[in-house]
């Protein structure tokens, strides 16, 4: 009876470990998919900033701002914003596919990233980069599970050794 309970408990722990590792894999695989969703949203912001800058520089919107100095300041603000957004896109796109999530974290626009996260729908990406991220997530998840059990297993081994010494 005790042996079958130990066997069942070991199988349950293995199942929990596998579930945690799978969750880590699925979560990590979302990194590249999130980068693509972010870049799409960033492209929309860049297009809108370019359109606004064009309108302020000589389109219909420019006629609404009578003060030339104020219009120049607005053009400067939008030009700076456009430059920041384009620099962010170039940095992320030029990063190696494995480093793009890191580049996004370091150089991405926080507001755009937050909006991307709100609208993001997890997917099952099967491209090479996502699979490498999934493998890394699997290894991290499994390692965390094993490390979380380490002290408990050590304590059980000590208790078992003590019991064997007492029964001799």
PDB file of C-alpha atoms in Angstrom:
ATOM      1  CA  UNK A   1       0.000   0.000   0.000  1.00  0.00           C
ATOM      2  CA  UNK A   2       2.735   2.444   0.985  1.00  0.00           C
ATOM      3  CA  UNK A   3       4.681   1.650  -2.183  1.00  0.00           C
ATOM      4  CA  UNK A   4       1.655   2.296  -4.418  1.00  0.00           C
ATOM      5  CA  UNK A   5       0.992   5.608  -2.628  1.00  0.00           C
ATOM      6  CA  UNK A   6       4.595   6.660  -3.181  1.00  0.00           C
ATOM      7  CA  UNK A   7       4.347   5.657  -6.833  1.00  0.00           C
ATOM      8  CA  UNK A   8       1.101   7.644  -7.275  1.00  0.00           C
ATOM      9  CA  UNK A   9       2.574  10.662  -5.479  1.00  0.00           C
ATOM     10  CA  UNK A  10       5.684  10.513  -7.670  1.00  0.00           C
ATOM     11  CA  UNK A  11       3.488  10.428 -10.784  1.00  0.00           C
ATOM     12  CA  UNK A  12       1.439  13.397  -9.536  1.00  0.00           C
ATOM     13  CA  UNK A  13       4.617  15.378  -8.897  1.00  0.00           C
ATOM     14  CA  UNK A  14       5.902  14.482 -12.371  1.00  0.00           C
ATOM     15  CA  UNK A  15       2.612  15.632 -13.882  1.00  0.00           C
ATOM     16  CA  UNK A  16       2.772  18.929 -11.971  1.00  0.00           C
ATOM     17  CA  UNK A  17       6.362  19.431 -13.114  1.00  0.00           C
ATOM     18  CA  UNK A  18       5.406  18.733 -16.720  1.00  0.00           C
ATOM     19  CA  UNK A  19       2.489  21.185 -16.501  1.00  0.00           C
ATOM     20  CA  UNK A  20       4.741  23.904 -15.078  1.00  0.00           C
ATOM     21  CA  UNK A  21       7.340  23.254 -17.784  1.00  0.00           C
ATOM     22  CA  UNK A  22       4.651  23.365 -20.499  1.00  0.00           C
ATOM     23  CA  UNK A  23       3.290  26.617 -19.064  1.00  0.00           C
ATOM     24  CA  UNK A  24       6.801  28.067 -19.150  1.00  0.00           C
ATOM     25  CA  UNK A  25       7.221  26.946 -22.761  1.00  0.00           C
ATOM     26  CA  UNK A  26       3.883  28.373 -23.876  1.00  0.00           C
ATOM     27  CA  UNK A  27       4.547  31.657 -22.080  1.00  0.00           C
ATOM     28  CA  UNK A  28       8.048  32.105 -23.442  1.00  0.00           C
ATOM     29  CA  UNK A  29       6.895  31.346 -26.992  1.00  0.00           C
ATOM     30  CA  UNK A  30       4.678  34.445 -26.801  1.00  0.00           C
ATOM     31  CA  UNK A  31       7.728  36.774 -26.752  1.00  0.00           C
ATOM     32  CA  UNK A  32       8.334  36.832 -30.512  1.00  0.00           C
ATOM     33  CA  UNK A  33       4.577  36.998 -31.222  1.00  0.00           C
ATOM     34  CA  UNK A  34       4.276  39.981 -28.881  1.00  0.00           C
ATOM     35  CA  UNK A  35       7.172  41.711 -30.648  1.00  0.00           C
ATOM     36  CA  UNK A  36       5.368  41.358 -33.979  1.00  0.00           C
ATOM     37  CA  UNK A  37       2.123  42.717 -32.531  1.00  0.00           C
ATOM     38  CA  UNK A  38       4.070  45.618 -30.994  1.00  0.00           C
ATOM     39  CA  UNK A  39       5.829  46.422 -34.275  1.00  0.00           C
ATOM     40  CA  UNK A  40       2.480  46.482 -36.070  1.00  0.00           C
ATOM     41  CA  UNK A  41       1.037  48.908 -33.536  1.00  0.00           C
ATOM     42  CA  UNK A  42       4.240  50.971 -33.608  1.00  0.00           C
ATOM     43  CA  UNK A  43       3.962  51.199 -37.402  1.00  0.00           C
ATOM     44  CA  UNK A  44       0.475  52.632 -37.016  1.00  0.00           C
ATOM     45  CA  UNK A  45       1.769  55.260 -34.578  1.00  0.00           C
ATOM     46  CA  UNK A  46       4.580  56.159 -36.989  1.00  0.00           C
ATOM     47  CA  UNK A  47       2.135  56.507 -39.886  1.00  0.00           C
ATOM     48  CA  UNK A  48      -0.129  58.746 -37.807  1.00  0.00           C
ATOM     49  CA  UNK A  49       2.793  60.894 -36.617  1.00  0.00           C
ATOM     50  CA  UNK A  50       3.973  61.307 -40.231  1.00  0.00           C
ATOM     51  CA  UNK A  51       0.468  62.298 -41.341  1.00  0.00           C
ATOM     52  CA  UNK A  52       0.092  64.792 -38.493  1.00  0.00           C
ATOM     53  CA  UNK A  53       3.517  66.266 -39.195  1.00  0.00           C
ATOM     54  CA  UNK A  54       2.649  66.621 -42.858  1.00  0.00           C
ATOM     55  CA  UNK A  55      -0.649  68.325 -42.010  1.00  0.00           C
ATOM     56  CA  UNK A  56       1.066  70.713 -39.596  1.00  0.00           C
ATOM     57  CA  UNK A  57       3.812  71.496 -42.093  1.00  0.00           C
ATOM     58  CA  UNK A  58       1.579  72.610 -44.923  1.00  0.00           C
ATOM     59  CA  UNK A  59      -1.757  70.841 -44.930  1.00  0.00           C
ATOM     60  CA  UNK A  60      -5.173  71.972 -43.743  1.00  0.00           C
ATOM     61  CA  UNK A  61      -4.170  71.740 -40.085  1.00  0.00           C
ATOM     62  CA  UNK A  62      -1.369  74.269 -40.615  1.00  0.00           C
ATOM     63  CA  UNK A  63      -3.980  76.884 -41.575  1.00  0.00           C
ATOM     64  CA  UNK A  64      -5.795  76.364 -38.251  1.00  0.00           C
ATOM     65  CA  UNK A  65      -2.750  77.473 -36.249  1.00  0.00           C
ATOM     66  CA  UNK A  66      -2.371  81.193 -36.930  1.00  0.00           C
ATOM     67  CA  UNK A  67       0.723  81.702 -34.793  1.00  0.00           C
ATOM     68  CA  UNK A  68       3.734  80.673 -36.886  1.00  0.00           C
ATOM     69  CA  UNK A  69       5.955  80.209 -33.816  1.00  0.00           C
ATOM     70  CA  UNK A  70       3.384  77.948 -32.153  1.00  0.00           C
ATOM     71  CA  UNK A  71       3.057  75.940 -35.372  1.00  0.00           C
ATOM     72  CA  UNK A  72       6.847  75.573 -35.542  1.00  0.00           C
ATOM     73  CA  UNK A  73       6.911  74.323 -31.935  1.00  0.00           C
ATOM     74  CA  UNK A  74       4.179  71.796 -32.733  1.00  0.00           C
ATOM     75  CA  UNK A  75       6.072  70.652 -35.814  1.00  0.00           C
ATOM     76  CA  UNK A  76       9.184  70.271 -33.640  1.00  0.00           C
ATOM     77  CA  UNK A  77       7.315  68.216 -31.038  1.00  0.00           C
ATOM     78  CA  UNK A  78       5.815  65.900 -33.660  1.00  0.00           C
ATOM     79  CA  UNK A  79       9.124  65.595 -35.517  1.00  0.00           C
ATOM     80  CA  UNK A  80      10.878  64.605 -32.288  1.00  0.00           C
ATOM     81  CA  UNK A  81       8.163  62.051 -31.471  1.00  0.00           C
ATOM     82  CA  UNK A  82       8.375  60.638 -34.989  1.00  0.00           C
ATOM     83  CA  UNK A  83      12.163  60.389 -34.684  1.00  0.00           C
ATOM     84  CA  UNK A  84      11.874  58.536 -31.359  1.00  0.00           C
ATOM     85  CA  UNK A  85       9.316  56.082 -32.746  1.00  0.00           C
ATOM     86  CA  UNK A  86      11.358  55.393 -35.882  1.00  0.00           C
ATOM     87  CA  UNK A  87      14.543  54.906 -33.854  1.00  0.00           C
ATOM     88  CA  UNK A  88      12.711  52.425 -31.632  1.00  0.00           C
ATOM     89  CA  UNK A  89      11.437  50.486 -34.649  1.00  0.00           C
ATOM     90  CA  UNK A  90      14.878  50.368 -36.280  1.00  0.00           C
ATOM     91  CA  UNK A  91      16.513  49.166 -33.054  1.00  0.00           C
ATOM     92  CA  UNK A  92      13.969  46.385 -32.534  1.00  0.00           C
ATOM     93  CA  UNK A  93      13.865  45.278 -36.180  1.00  0.00           C
ATOM     94  CA  UNK A  94      17.672  45.235 -36.465  1.00  0.00           C
ATOM     95  CA  UNK A  95      18.071  43.084 -33.353  1.00  0.00           C
ATOM     96  CA  UNK A  96      18.563  39.371 -33.847  1.00  0.00           C
ATOM     97  CA  UNK A  97      15.196  37.562 -33.696  1.00  0.00           C
ATOM     98  CA  UNK A  98      16.267  35.974 -30.410  1.00  0.00           C
ATOM     99  CA  UNK A  99      17.058  39.402 -28.928  1.00  0.00           C
ATOM    100  CA  UNK A 100      14.047  41.321 -30.249  1.00  0.00           C
ATOM    101  CA  UNK A 101      11.987  40.860 -27.051  1.00  0.00           C
ATOM    102  CA  UNK A 102      14.940  42.235 -25.069  1.00  0.00           C
ATOM    103  CA  UNK A 103      15.333  45.152 -27.515  1.00  0.00           C
ATOM    104  CA  UNK A 104      11.628  45.888 -27.146  1.00  0.00           C
ATOM    105  CA  UNK A 105      11.928  45.875 -23.353  1.00  0.00           C
ATOM    106  CA  UNK A 106      14.910  48.250 -23.492  1.00  0.00           C
ATOM    107  CA  UNK A 107      13.912  50.550 -26.371  1.00  0.00           C
ATOM    108  CA  UNK A 108      10.163  50.198 -26.794  1.00  0.00           C
ATOM    109  CA  UNK A 109       7.584  52.855 -26.004  1.00  0.00           C
ATOM    110  CA  UNK A 110       5.886  51.913 -22.728  1.00  0.00           C
ATOM    111  CA  UNK A 111       2.484  53.302 -23.707  1.00  0.00           C
ATOM    112  CA  UNK A 112       2.471  51.449 -27.012  1.00  0.00           C
ATOM    113  CA  UNK A 113       3.664  48.263 -25.285  1.00  0.00           C
ATOM    114  CA  UNK A 114       0.875  48.582 -22.693  1.00  0.00           C
ATOM    115  CA  UNK A 115      -1.727  49.055 -25.434  1.00  0.00           C
ATOM    116  CA  UNK A 116      -0.269  46.073 -27.296  1.00  0.00           C
ATOM    117  CA  UNK A 117      -0.479  43.950 -24.143  1.00  0.00           C
ATOM    118  CA  UNK A 118      -4.137  44.921 -23.651  1.00  0.00           C
ATOM    119  CA  UNK A 119      -5.043  43.825 -27.167  1.00  0.00           C
ATOM    120  CA  UNK A 120      -2.623  40.873 -27.397  1.00  0.00           C
ATOM    121  CA  UNK A 121      -4.122  37.445 -27.932  1.00  0.00           C
ATOM    122  CA  UNK A 122      -1.755  34.579 -27.166  1.00  0.00           C
ATOM    123  CA  UNK A 123      -1.120  32.297 -30.101  1.00  0.00           C
ATOM    124  CA  UNK A 124       0.731  29.101 -30.849  1.00  0.00           C
ATOM    125  CA  UNK A 125       3.610  30.420 -32.947  1.00  0.00           C
ATOM    126  CA  UNK A 126       5.611  27.686 -34.655  1.00  0.00           C
ATOM    127  CA  UNK A 127       8.441  29.674 -36.192  1.00  0.00           C
ATOM    128  CA  UNK A 128      12.021  28.796 -35.246  1.00  0.00           C
ATOM    129  CA  UNK A 129      12.537  31.714 -32.883  1.00  0.00           C
ATOM    130  CA  UNK A 130       9.306  31.004 -30.999  1.00  0.00           C
ATOM    131  CA  UNK A 131      10.241  27.330 -30.711  1.00  0.00           C
ATOM    132  CA  UNK A 132      13.632  28.277 -29.242  1.00  0.00           C
ATOM    133  CA  UNK A 133      11.869  30.548 -26.750  1.00  0.00           C
ATOM    134  CA  UNK A 134       9.468  27.690 -25.964  1.00  0.00           C
ATOM    135  CA  UNK A 135      12.399  25.345 -25.322  1.00  0.00           C
ATOM    136  CA  UNK A 136      14.021  27.927 -23.039  1.00  0.00           C
ATOM    137  CA  UNK A 137      10.730  28.410 -21.202  1.00  0.00           C
ATOM    138  CA  UNK A 138      10.339  24.645 -20.851  1.00  0.00           C
ATOM    139  CA  UNK A 139      13.813  24.335 -19.339  1.00  0.00           C
ATOM    140  CA  UNK A 140      13.270  27.289 -17.006  1.00  0.00           C
ATOM    141  CA  UNK A 141       9.856  26.011 -15.892  1.00  0.00           C
ATOM    142  CA  UNK A 142      11.179  22.516 -15.264  1.00  0.00           C
ATOM    143  CA  UNK A 143      14.239  23.867 -13.438  1.00  0.00           C
ATOM    144  CA  UNK A 144      12.114  26.066 -11.186  1.00  0.00           C
ATOM    145  CA  UNK A 145       9.914  23.091 -10.355  1.00  0.00           C
ATOM    146  CA  UNK A 146      12.913  20.904  -9.530  1.00  0.00           C
ATOM    147  CA  UNK A 147      14.515  23.649  -7.452  1.00  0.00           C
ATOM    148  CA  UNK A 148      11.287  24.180  -5.521  1.00  0.00           C
ATOM    149  CA  UNK A 149      11.332  20.502  -4.533  1.00  0.00           C
ATOM    150  CA  UNK A 150      15.017  20.342  -3.707  1.00  0.00           C
ATOM    151  CA  UNK A 151      14.776  21.126   0.016  1.00  0.00           C
ATOM    152  CA  UNK A 152      11.757  18.869   0.511  1.00  0.00           C
ATOM    153  CA  UNK A 153      13.506  15.960  -1.221  1.00  0.00           C
ATOM    154  CA  UNK A 154      16.673  16.522   0.824  1.00  0.00           C
ATOM    155  CA  UNK A 155      14.657  16.535   4.041  1.00  0.00           C
ATOM    156  CA  UNK A 156      12.881  13.324   3.030  1.00  0.00           C
ATOM    157  CA  UNK A 157      16.209  11.641   2.189  1.00  0.00           C
ATOM    158  CA  UNK A 158      17.594  12.606   5.607  1.00  0.00           C
ATOM    159  CA  UNK A 159      14.463  11.305   7.333  1.00  0.00           C
ATOM    160  CA  UNK A 160      14.629   8.033   5.364  1.00  0.00           C
ATOM    161  CA  UNK A 161      18.317   7.583   6.240  1.00  0.00           C
ATOM    162  CA  UNK A 162      17.572   8.272   9.914  1.00  0.00           C
ATOM    163  CA  UNK A 163      14.715   5.738   9.887  1.00  0.00           C
ATOM    164  CA  UNK A 164      16.963   3.122   8.270  1.00  0.00           C
ATOM    165  CA  UNK A 165      19.627   3.684  10.936  1.00  0.00           C
ATOM    166  CA  UNK A 166      17.032   3.301  13.691  1.00  0.00           C
ATOM    167  CA  UNK A 167      15.603   0.074  12.287  1.00  0.00           C
ATOM    168  CA  UNK A 168      18.995  -1.649  12.053  1.00  0.00           C
TER     169      UNK A 168
END
